[in-house]
mmCIF file of C-alpha atoms and ligand atoms in Angstrom:
data_model
loop_
_atom_site.group_PDB
_atom_site.id
_atom_site.type_symbol
_atom_site.label_atom_id
_atom_site.label_comp_id
_atom_site.label_asym_id
_atom_site.label_seq_id
_atom_site.Cartn_x
_atom_site.Cartn_y
_atom_site.Cartn_z
ATOM 1 C CA MET A 1 26.737 14.838 -37.183
ATOM 2 C CA THR A 2 26.234 11.360 -35.825
ATOM 3 C CA ALA A 3 23.848 9.094 -37.677
ATOM 4 C CA ALA A 4 20.528 8.316 -35.983
ATOM 5 C CA ILE A 5 20.411 5.195 -33.867
ATOM 6 C CA ILE A 6 18.412 2.317 -35.349
ATOM 7 C CA ASP A 7 16.977 0.598 -32.308
ATOM 8 C CA LEU A 8 16.195 -3.065 -32.984
ATOM 9 C CA ARG A 9 16.504 -4.235 -29.378
ATOM 10 C CA SER A 10 12.794 -4.878 -28.913
ATOM 11 C CA ASP A 11 9.320 -4.008 -30.104
ATOM 12 C CA THR A 12 8.859 -2.430 -26.658
ATOM 13 C CA VAL A 13 11.005 0.604 -27.573
ATOM 14 C CA THR A 14 8.222 2.243 -29.601
ATOM 15 C CA ARG A 15 7.044 5.646 -28.432
ATOM 16 C CA PRO A 16 3.402 6.715 -28.349
ATOM 17 C CA ASP A 17 2.581 8.721 -31.474
ATOM 18 C CA GLU A 18 0.617 11.984 -31.608
ATOM 19 C CA ARG A 19 -2.721 10.243 -32.077
ATOM 20 C CA MET A 20 -2.143 8.027 -29.076
ATOM 21 C CA ARG A 21 -1.020 10.948 -26.920
ATOM 22 C CA ALA A 22 -4.111 12.910 -27.952
ATOM 23 C CA ALA A 23 -6.361 9.975 -27.001
ATOM 24 C CA MET A 24 -4.593 9.700 -23.642
ATOM 25 C CA ALA A 25 -5.046 13.420 -22.993
ATOM 26 C CA ALA A 26 -8.754 13.251 -23.811
ATOM 27 C CA ALA A 27 -9.502 10.001 -21.927
ATOM 28 C CA GLU A 28 -12.554 9.827 -19.728
ATOM 29 C CA VAL A 29 -11.352 8.572 -16.334
ATOM 30 C CA GLY A 30 -12.593 7.319 -12.976
ATOM 31 C CA ASP A 31 -11.005 5.495 -10.041
ATOM 32 C CA ASP A 32 -10.384 1.988 -11.304
ATOM 33 C CA VAL A 33 -9.697 0.602 -7.820
ATOM 34 C CA LEU A 34 -12.806 2.022 -6.166
ATOM 35 C CA ASP A 35 -15.180 1.209 -8.962
ATOM 36 C CA HIS A 36 -14.408 0.918 -12.643
ATOM 37 C CA ASP A 37 -12.638 3.509 -14.767
ATOM 38 C CA PRO A 38 -14.873 3.864 -17.871
ATOM 39 C CA THR A 39 -12.029 3.773 -20.409
ATOM 40 C CA MET A 40 -10.506 0.757 -18.664
ATOM 41 C CA ALA A 41 -13.912 -0.928 -18.853
ATOM 42 C CA LYS A 42 -14.110 -0.180 -22.565
ATOM 43 C CA LEU A 43 -10.622 -1.566 -23.229
ATOM 44 C CA GLU A 44 -11.342 -4.697 -21.207
ATOM 45 C CA GLU A 45 -14.550 -5.342 -23.097
ATOM 46 C CA THR A 46 -12.858 -4.745 -26.459
ATOM 47 C CA VAL A 47 -9.990 -7.120 -25.713
ATOM 48 C CA ALA A 48 -12.304 -9.819 -24.348
ATOM 49 C CA GLY A 49 -14.192 -9.597 -27.660
ATOM 50 C CA LEU A 50 -11.009 -9.813 -29.738
ATOM 51 C CA LEU A 51 -9.802 -12.831 -27.783
ATOM 52 C CA GLY A 52 -13.195 -14.545 -27.740
ATOM 53 C CA VAL A 53 -13.303 -14.834 -23.945
ATOM 54 C CA GLU A 54 -15.760 -13.654 -21.312
ATOM 55 C CA SER A 55 -13.648 -11.090 -19.603
ATOM 56 C CA ALA A 56 -10.282 -9.316 -19.565
ATOM 57 C CA LEU A 57 -8.274 -7.256 -17.093
ATOM 58 C CA TRP A 58 -5.674 -4.572 -17.727
ATOM 59 C CA VAL A 59 -2.351 -5.144 -15.965
ATOM 60 C CA PRO A 60 0.777 -2.967 -15.954
ATOM 61 C CA SER A 61 2.986 -5.635 -17.550
ATOM 62 C CA GLY A 62 2.885 -8.980 -19.273
ATOM 63 C CA SER A 63 4.915 -10.479 -16.467
ATOM 64 C CA MET A 64 2.218 -9.493 -13.989
ATOM 65 C CA GLY A 65 -0.462 -10.920 -16.286
ATOM 66 C CA ASN A 66 1.337 -14.260 -16.507
ATOM 67 C CA LEU A 67 2.034 -14.251 -12.776
ATOM 68 C CA ILE A 68 -1.596 -13.605 -11.845
ATOM 69 C CA ALA A 69 -2.743 -16.442 -14.102
ATOM 70 C CA LEU A 70 -0.181 -18.837 -12.642
ATOM 71 C CA MET A 71 -1.022 -17.806 -9.067
ATOM 72 C CA LEU A 72 -4.659 -18.630 -9.712
ATOM 73 C CA HIS A 73 -4.010 -21.877 -11.597
ATOM 74 C CA LEU A 74 -1.367 -23.387 -9.313
ATOM 75 C CA LYS A 75 -1.417 -24.612 -5.754
ATOM 76 C CA ARG A 76 1.908 -24.773 -3.912
ATOM 77 C CA GLY A 77 3.994 -27.657 -5.179
ATOM 78 C CA ASP A 78 1.972 -28.226 -8.340
ATOM 79 C CA ARG A 79 4.042 -29.067 -11.360
ATOM 80 C CA PHE A 80 3.427 -27.087 -14.524
ATOM 81 C CA LEU A 81 4.634 -27.666 -18.070
ATOM 82 C CA ALA A 82 6.042 -24.913 -20.246
ATOM 83 C CA THR A 83 8.098 -24.814 -23.407
ATOM 84 C CA LYS A 84 11.856 -24.496 -23.097
ATOM 85 C CA GLY A 85 13.046 -20.913 -23.131
ATOM 86 C CA SER A 86 9.545 -19.542 -22.583
ATOM 87 C CA HIS A 87 9.072 -16.159 -20.932
ATOM 88 C CA VAL A 88 7.435 -17.639 -17.803
ATOM 89 C CA LEU A 89 10.463 -19.874 -17.276
ATOM 90 C CA ALA A 90 13.341 -17.694 -18.417
ATOM 91 C CA HIS A 91 12.428 -14.022 -18.064
ATOM 92 C CA GLU A 92 10.232 -13.554 -14.997
ATOM 93 C CA GLN A 93 12.793 -13.982 -12.213
ATOM 94 C CA GLY A 94 11.280 -17.294 -11.189
ATOM 95 C CA GLY A 95 7.985 -15.701 -10.156
ATOM 96 C CA ALA A 96 6.169 -18.874 -11.197
ATOM 97 C CA ALA A 97 8.007 -20.681 -8.393
ATOM 98 C CA TRP A 98 8.585 -17.826 -5.934
ATOM 99 C CA LEU A 99 5.118 -16.336 -5.934
ATOM 100 C CA ALA A 100 2.873 -18.879 -7.663
ATOM 101 C CA GLY A 101 4.436 -21.909 -5.917
ATOM 102 C CA GLY A 102 4.740 -23.929 -9.107
ATOM 103 C CA MET A 103 7.387 -26.472 -9.963
ATOM 104 C CA PRO A 104 8.387 -25.968 -13.580
ATOM 105 C CA GLU A 105 9.026 -28.660 -16.160
ATOM 106 C CA ALA A 106 10.608 -27.327 -19.352
ATOM 107 C CA LEU A 107 9.504 -29.212 -22.461
ATOM 108 C CA PRO A 108 11.715 -29.471 -25.561
ATOM 109 C CA TRP A 109 10.609 -28.098 -28.922
ATOM 110 C CA GLY A 110 9.600 -31.426 -30.426
ATOM 111 C CA GLY A 111 6.585 -30.044 -32.300
ATOM 112 C CA GLY A 112 8.456 -27.226 -34.049
ATOM 113 C CA PRO A 113 10.255 -24.051 -32.969
ATOM 114 C CA GLY A 114 8.932 -22.963 -29.577
ATOM 115 C CA ARG A 115 6.407 -25.734 -29.102
ATOM 116 C CA PRO A 116 6.423 -29.231 -27.660
ATOM 117 C CA ALA A 117 5.016 -32.251 -29.478
ATOM 118 C CA PRO A 118 1.603 -33.322 -28.145
ATOM 119 C CA GLU A 119 3.106 -36.737 -27.311
ATOM 120 C CA THR A 120 5.692 -35.075 -25.081
ATOM 121 C CA VAL A 121 2.939 -33.289 -23.209
ATOM 122 C CA ARG A 122 1.011 -36.542 -22.806
ATOM 123 C CA HIS A 123 4.098 -38.293 -21.425
ATOM 124 C CA ALA A 124 4.916 -35.426 -19.112
ATOM 125 C CA ILE A 125 1.411 -35.487 -17.634
ATOM 126 C CA GLY A 126 1.636 -39.210 -16.948
ATOM 127 C CA GLY A 127 -1.197 -41.206 -15.440
ATOM 128 C CA PRO A 128 -3.335 -40.678 -12.332
ATOM 129 C CA GLN A 129 -1.225 -40.067 -9.238
ATOM 130 C CA PRO A 130 -1.491 -41.613 -5.765
ATOM 131 C CA TYR A 131 -2.048 -39.186 -2.895
ATOM 132 C CA PHE A 132 1.729 -38.944 -2.372
ATOM 133 C CA GLY A 133 2.399 -38.321 -6.087
ATOM 134 C CA LEU A 134 3.200 -35.134 -7.892
ATOM 135 C CA TYR A 135 0.277 -33.186 -9.314
ATOM 136 C CA THR A 136 0.712 -31.692 -12.779
ATOM 137 C CA THR A 137 -2.028 -29.139 -13.286
ATOM 138 C CA LEU A 138 -1.110 -26.611 -15.963
ATOM 139 C CA LEU A 139 0.316 -26.306 -19.467
ATOM 140 C CA CYS A 140 1.767 -22.927 -20.503
ATOM 141 C CA LEU A 141 2.035 -22.178 -24.210
ATOM 142 C CA GLU A 142 3.662 -19.162 -25.881
ATOM 143 C CA ASN A 143 2.508 -17.869 -29.292
ATOM 144 C CA THR A 144 4.508 -16.335 -30.876
ATOM 145 C CA HIS A 145 7.569 -17.730 -29.151
ATOM 146 C CA ASN A 146 10.153 -15.086 -28.364
ATOM 147 C CA ALA A 147 13.201 -17.333 -27.904
ATOM 148 C CA ALA A 148 12.255 -19.306 -31.031
ATOM 149 C CA SER A 149 12.715 -16.202 -33.208
ATOM 150 C CA GLY A 150 9.065 -15.195 -32.968
ATOM 151 C CA ALA A 151 7.886 -18.570 -34.267
ATOM 152 C CA VAL A 152 4.164 -18.983 -34.798
ATOM 153 C CA THR A 153 2.343 -22.056 -33.518
ATOM 154 C CA PRO A 154 -0.152 -22.976 -36.258
ATOM 155 C CA LEU A 155 -3.768 -23.518 -35.271
ATOM 156 C CA ASP A 156 -3.783 -27.301 -35.740
ATOM 157 C CA GLU A 157 -0.785 -27.688 -33.449
ATOM 158 C CA HIS A 158 -2.280 -25.347 -30.869
ATOM 159 C CA THR A 159 -5.454 -27.415 -30.940
ATOM 160 C CA ALA A 160 -3.559 -30.694 -30.598
ATOM 161 C CA LEU A 161 -1.609 -29.376 -27.590
ATOM 162 C CA VAL A 162 -4.699 -28.029 -25.866
ATOM 163 C CA THR A 163 -6.500 -31.308 -26.497
ATOM 164 C CA VAL A 164 -3.858 -33.492 -24.810
ATOM 165 C CA ALA A 165 -3.688 -31.059 -21.896
ATOM 166 C CA LYS A 166 -7.460 -31.244 -21.397
ATOM 167 C CA GLN A 167 -7.452 -35.031 -21.716
ATOM 168 C CA GLY A 168 -4.899 -35.096 -18.899
ATOM 169 C CA GLY A 169 -7.012 -32.766 -16.756
ATOM 170 C CA LEU A 170 -4.667 -29.786 -17.092
ATOM 171 C CA ALA A 171 -5.620 -26.153 -17.381
ATOM 172 C CA VAL A 172 -3.968 -24.169 -20.214
ATOM 173 C CA HIS A 173 -2.443 -20.705 -19.978
ATOM 174 C CA LEU A 174 -1.435 -19.008 -23.209
ATOM 175 C CA ASP A 175 1.294 -16.378 -23.061
ATOM 176 C CA GLY A 176 0.149 -14.390 -26.066
ATOM 177 C CA ALA A 177 2.389 -11.366 -25.563
ATOM 178 C CA ARG A 178 2.661 -11.349 -29.379
ATOM 179 C CA ILE A 179 -0.589 -13.174 -30.242
ATOM 180 C CA TRP A 180 -1.348 -10.240 -32.556
ATOM 181 C CA ASN A 181 1.719 -11.108 -34.632
ATOM 182 C CA ALA A 182 0.650 -14.762 -34.804
ATOM 183 C CA SER A 183 -2.836 -13.695 -35.840
ATOM 184 C CA VAL A 184 -1.529 -11.474 -38.649
ATOM 185 C CA ALA A 185 1.006 -14.072 -39.824
ATOM 186 C CA LEU A 186 -1.652 -16.798 -39.999
ATOM 187 C CA GLY A 187 -4.424 -14.572 -41.330
ATOM 188 C CA LEU A 188 -6.683 -15.700 -38.474
ATOM 189 C CA PRO A 189 -8.499 -13.625 -35.848
ATOM 190 C CA PRO A 190 -6.823 -13.671 -32.391
ATOM 191 C CA SER A 191 -9.907 -15.456 -31.003
ATOM 192 C CA ALA A 192 -9.099 -18.480 -33.201
ATOM 193 C CA LEU A 193 -5.725 -18.840 -31.473
ATOM 194 C CA THR A 194 -7.066 -18.800 -27.913
ATOM 195 C CA VAL A 195 -9.507 -21.678 -28.320
ATOM 196 C CA GLY A 196 -9.153 -24.131 -25.428
ATOM 197 C CA ALA A 197 -6.937 -21.833 -23.357
ATOM 198 C CA ASP A 198 -8.396 -21.121 -19.916
ATOM 199 C CA THR A 199 -6.406 -17.918 -19.558
ATOM 200 C CA VAL A 200 -4.496 -15.675 -21.966
ATOM 201 C CA GLN A 201 -2.017 -12.838 -21.512
ATOM 202 C CA VAL A 202 -1.547 -10.306 -24.317
ATOM 203 C CA CYS A 203 0.704 -7.234 -24.549
ATOM 204 C CA LEU A 204 -0.335 -3.787 -25.712
ATOM 205 C CA SER A 205 3.134 -2.344 -25.144
ATOM 206 C CA LYS A 206 5.041 -4.289 -27.793
ATOM 207 C CA GLY A 207 4.424 -4.064 -31.520
ATOM 208 C CA LEU A 208 1.119 -2.252 -31.017
ATOM 209 C CA GLY A 209 2.896 0.742 -29.527
ATOM 210 C CA ALA A 210 1.212 1.460 -26.175
ATOM 211 C CA PRO A 211 3.609 2.941 -23.608
ATOM 212 C CA VAL A 212 2.466 0.478 -20.939
ATOM 213 C CA GLY A 213 -0.043 -2.295 -20.419
ATOM 214 C CA SER A 214 -0.992 -5.898 -20.965
ATOM 215 C CA MET A 215 -4.247 -7.772 -20.527
ATOM 216 C CA VAL A 216 -4.960 -11.039 -18.771
ATOM 217 C CA ALA A 217 -8.156 -12.697 -19.885
ATOM 218 C CA GLY A 218 -10.401 -15.689 -19.312
ATOM 219 C CA SER A 219 -13.732 -16.461 -17.677
ATOM 220 C CA ALA A 220 -15.597 -13.788 -15.702
ATOM 221 C CA ALA A 221 -14.916 -15.783 -12.521
ATOM 222 C CA PHE A 222 -11.172 -15.857 -13.306
ATOM 223 C CA VAL A 223 -11.064 -12.126 -13.959
ATOM 224 C CA ALA A 224 -12.915 -11.369 -10.700
ATOM 225 C CA GLU A 225 -10.190 -13.223 -8.788
ATOM 226 C CA ALA A 226 -7.468 -11.757 -11.008
ATOM 227 C CA ARG A 227 -8.656 -8.267 -10.051
ATOM 228 C CA ARG A 228 -8.101 -9.104 -6.372
ATOM 229 C CA VAL A 229 -4.631 -10.555 -7.009
ATOM 230 C CA ARG A 230 -3.666 -7.595 -9.204
ATOM 231 C CA LYS A 231 -4.493 -5.272 -6.306
ATOM 232 C CA MET A 232 -2.493 -7.437 -3.911
ATOM 233 C CA LEU A 233 0.539 -7.247 -6.222
ATOM 234 C CA GLY A 234 0.313 -3.476 -6.400
ATOM 235 C CA GLY A 235 -1.097 -3.398 -9.903
ATOM 236 C CA GLY A 236 -4.387 -1.639 -9.198
ATOM 237 C CA VAL A 237 -4.251 1.821 -10.725
ATOM 238 C CA ARG A 238 -6.543 4.767 -10.189
ATOM 239 C CA GLN A 239 -7.166 7.006 -13.244
ATOM 240 C CA GLY A 240 -6.086 4.129 -15.483
ATOM 241 C CA GLY A 241 -8.198 5.437 -18.333
ATOM 242 C CA VAL A 242 -5.212 7.487 -19.496
ATOM 243 C CA LEU A 243 -3.344 4.217 -20.070
ATOM 244 C CA ALA A 244 -6.370 2.313 -21.344
ATOM 245 C CA ALA A 245 -6.909 5.021 -23.981
ATOM 246 C CA ALA A 246 -3.423 4.281 -25.288
ATOM 247 C CA GLY A 247 -4.357 0.601 -25.348
ATOM 248 C CA LEU A 248 -7.478 1.246 -27.407
ATOM 249 C CA VAL A 249 -5.458 3.142 -30.008
ATOM 250 C CA ALA A 250 -2.823 0.382 -29.926
ATOM 251 C CA LEU A 251 -5.442 -2.206 -30.907
ATOM 252 C CA GLU A 252 -6.031 -0.285 -34.131
ATOM 253 C CA ASN A 253 -2.416 -1.067 -35.080
ATOM 254 C CA ILE A 254 -2.839 -4.842 -35.323
ATOM 255 C CA ASP A 255 -2.991 -4.980 -39.126
ATOM 256 C CA SER A 256 0.160 -2.878 -39.484
ATOM 257 C CA LEU A 257 2.181 -5.649 -37.806
ATOM 258 C CA ALA A 258 2.367 -7.202 -41.281
ATOM 259 C CA GLU A 259 4.825 -4.401 -42.150
ATOM 260 C CA ASP A 260 7.014 -5.386 -39.191
ATOM 261 C CA HIS A 261 7.075 -8.936 -40.516
ATOM 262 C CA THR A 262 8.095 -7.716 -43.974
ATOM 263 C CA LYS A 263 10.876 -5.612 -42.428
ATOM 264 C CA ALA A 264 12.129 -8.595 -40.415
ATOM 265 C CA THR A 265 12.246 -10.772 -43.532
ATOM 266 C CA ALA A 266 14.131 -8.022 -45.383
ATOM 267 C CA LEU A 267 16.572 -7.742 -42.491
ATOM 268 C CA ALA A 268 17.140 -11.497 -42.371
ATOM 269 C CA ASP A 269 17.582 -11.722 -46.157
ATOM 270 C CA GLY A 270 20.036 -8.823 -46.257
ATOM 271 C CA LEU A 271 22.091 -10.148 -43.371
ATOM 272 C CA ARG A 272 22.165 -13.609 -44.940
ATOM 273 C CA GLU A 273 23.430 -12.096 -48.228
ATOM 274 C CA ARG A 274 26.204 -10.531 -46.179
ATOM 275 C CA GLY A 275 27.212 -13.903 -44.768
ATOM 276 C CA TRP A 276 25.328 -13.815 -41.477
ATOM 277 C CA ASP A 277 23.777 -17.024 -40.112
ATOM 278 C CA VAL A 278 20.225 -15.884 -39.401
ATOM 279 C CA THR A 279 16.795 -17.402 -38.794
ATOM 280 C CA ARG A 280 13.929 -17.082 -41.289
ATOM 281 C CA PRO A 281 11.433 -15.105 -39.247
ATOM 282 C CA ASP A 282 7.754 -16.069 -39.123
ATOM 283 C CA THR A 283 7.049 -12.651 -37.634
ATOM 284 C CA ASN A 284 9.185 -9.742 -36.349
ATOM 285 C CA ILE A 285 12.129 -11.395 -34.572
ATOM 286 C CA VAL A 286 15.438 -12.335 -36.214
ATOM 287 C CA LEU A 287 18.130 -14.326 -34.408
ATOM 288 C CA ALA A 288 21.709 -14.373 -35.661
ATOM 289 C CA THR A 289 24.285 -16.974 -34.676
ATOM 290 C CA VAL A 290 27.662 -15.264 -34.518
ATOM 291 C CA PRO A 291 31.182 -16.456 -33.706
ATOM 292 C CA ASP A 292 31.624 -13.817 -30.988
ATOM 293 C CA LEU A 293 28.500 -12.354 -29.409
ATOM 294 C CA GLU A 294 30.149 -9.417 -27.620
ATOM 295 C CA GLN A 295 32.080 -8.475 -30.706
ATOM 296 C CA ALA A 296 29.013 -8.667 -32.962
ATOM 297 C CA LEU A 297 26.948 -6.503 -30.611
ATOM 298 C CA SER A 298 29.682 -3.899 -30.308
ATOM 299 C CA GLN A 299 30.289 -3.885 -34.079
ATOM 300 C CA LEU A 300 26.578 -3.167 -34.528
ATOM 301 C CA GLN A 301 26.571 -0.552 -31.807
ATOM 302 C CA GLY A 302 29.601 1.056 -33.464
ATOM 303 C CA VAL A 303 27.462 1.791 -36.521
ATOM 304 C CA GLY A 304 24.451 2.868 -34.477
ATOM 305 C CA VAL A 305 22.439 -0.336 -34.722
ATOM 306 C CA LEU A 306 21.145 -1.666 -31.418
ATOM 307 C CA ALA A 307 20.340 -5.334 -30.788
ATOM 308 C CA VAL A 308 20.344 -7.543 -27.675
ATOM 309 C CA PRO A 309 21.866 -10.894 -26.744
ATOM 310 C CA MET A 310 19.452 -13.818 -26.482
ATOM 311 C CA ASP A 311 20.544 -17.338 -25.564
ATOM 312 C CA GLY A 312 23.989 -16.761 -27.061
ATOM 313 C CA ARG A 313 22.684 -15.190 -30.253
ATOM 314 C CA VAL A 314 21.984 -11.661 -31.457
ATOM 315 C CA ARG A 315 18.292 -10.741 -31.396
ATOM 316 C CA PHE A 316 16.872 -8.095 -33.714
ATOM 317 C CA VAL A 317 13.212 -7.070 -33.434
ATOM 318 C CA THR A 318 11.424 -4.911 -35.992
ATOM 319 C CA HIS A 319 8.644 -2.565 -34.886
ATOM 320 C CA ARG A 320 6.559 0.447 -35.915
ATOM 321 C CA ASP A 321 9.279 2.978 -35.077
ATOM 322 C CA VAL A 322 11.731 1.562 -37.634
ATOM 323 C CA ALA A 323 10.924 2.158 -41.293
ATOM 324 C CA ALA A 324 11.733 -0.111 -44.222
ATOM 325 C CA ASP A 325 14.374 2.514 -45.139
ATOM 326 C CA ASP A 326 16.016 2.030 -41.759
ATOM 327 C CA ILE A 327 16.574 -1.629 -42.624
ATOM 328 C CA THR A 328 18.273 -0.588 -45.869
ATOM 329 C CA GLU A 329 20.312 1.872 -43.819
ATOM 330 C CA VAL A 330 21.477 -0.989 -41.551
ATOM 331 C CA PHE A 331 22.966 -2.681 -44.627
ATOM 332 C CA ARG A 332 24.534 0.561 -45.861
ATOM 333 C CA ARG A 333 26.278 0.999 -42.533
ATOM 334 C CA LEU A 334 27.440 -2.613 -42.356
ATOM 335 C CA ASP A 335 28.756 -2.428 -45.951
ATOM 336 C CA LYS A 336 30.835 0.654 -45.081
ATOM 337 C CA GLU A 337 32.599 -1.252 -42.311
HETATM 338 C C1 LIG B 1 7.481 -9.300 -23.370
HETATM 339 C C2 LIG B 1 6.907 -10.600 -23.027
HETATM 340 C C3 LIG B 1 6.127 -10.761 -21.884
HETATM 341 C C4 LIG B 1 5.817 -9.648 -20.909
HETATM 342 O O1 LIG B 1 6.837 -8.780 -20.652
HETATM 343 P P1 LIG B 1 6.677 -7.475 -19.743
HETATM 344 O O2 LIG B 1 7.959 -6.792 -20.012
HETATM 345 O O3 LIG B 1 6.532 -7.940 -18.346
HETATM 346 O O4 LIG B 1 5.483 -6.711 -20.216
HETATM 347 C C5 LIG B 1 5.580 -12.003 -21.650
HETATM 348 N N1 LIG B 1 5.784 -13.006 -22.503
HETATM 349 C C6 LIG B 1 6.515 -12.891 -23.617
HETATM 350 C C7 LIG B 1 6.656 -14.041 -24.542
HETATM 351 C C8 LIG B 1 7.111 -11.681 -23.921
HETATM 352 O O5 LIG B 1 7.844 -11.559 -25.031
#
């Protein structure tokens, strides 16, 4: 018998549990394009409340949520600032430039892992521009930051970054795909971490366990326009209540993300004891620096442990479908090697 695979590639690999499937089966539905699916409406209202914003819109993916926000913030040729290695820069096929018309400026992590220093933002914005100058109109933040090993931006730093952006006349978009993890790690409600952001994107399909779905949120006026753009991009769905029902159950899983963080710390500690060079995770992502990436990934795969490459390192992500025992089992398998 082959040992079960321990899948640590991403917190997106979770499968909907029985409770979620039952809620999906029982969902009240309408036609969300023609008018408003009632379960979609309920999810949108719930998420807007959690994020402390006026309004929210379900979208099929986080990439679409970010794209819609950028399309509405940016005019063609506008420059926007984003942290180095952020999802909008590195993992969305250049949609920010191709479809939103923005010219990206990647900012180094001077403030801490995954975040620029406020001074860097101030410098990047520069002073008022002549009519032939370049317009910088948007700052994109990411909390937690995927490529920075799930690093959390603390509230005071978030506030300082938003403040310099506003002083420079910029709008702020927060990619909060894993804002729930930041909220749990800091012991603060998600709404505390969105203060000053004009728009926010959050994922339901990662650690919270929904099979599909993200939300893009902001003012009611923003969401009205976002609904039009979502339809244009092919993201309007009909009986979406089936998916929104999964999202509502997913939101009940926020507190349990603390267990994912504990599992990630256990994984990092155990790997370090075994001589691996690993990050100390703030949340649920562990990055390992290895001499030979291909070899490390295939060694892991050989013992039924799945991880992915990220910026030359091995990325492990803990989630609700791996138990604490599975982490111990990873060590058992590595020790047998
Ligand atoms: C996963 C992720 C997204 C969205 O990804 P989709 O696969 O398009 O849902 C956006 N931002 C960050 C930081 C992410 O980790």
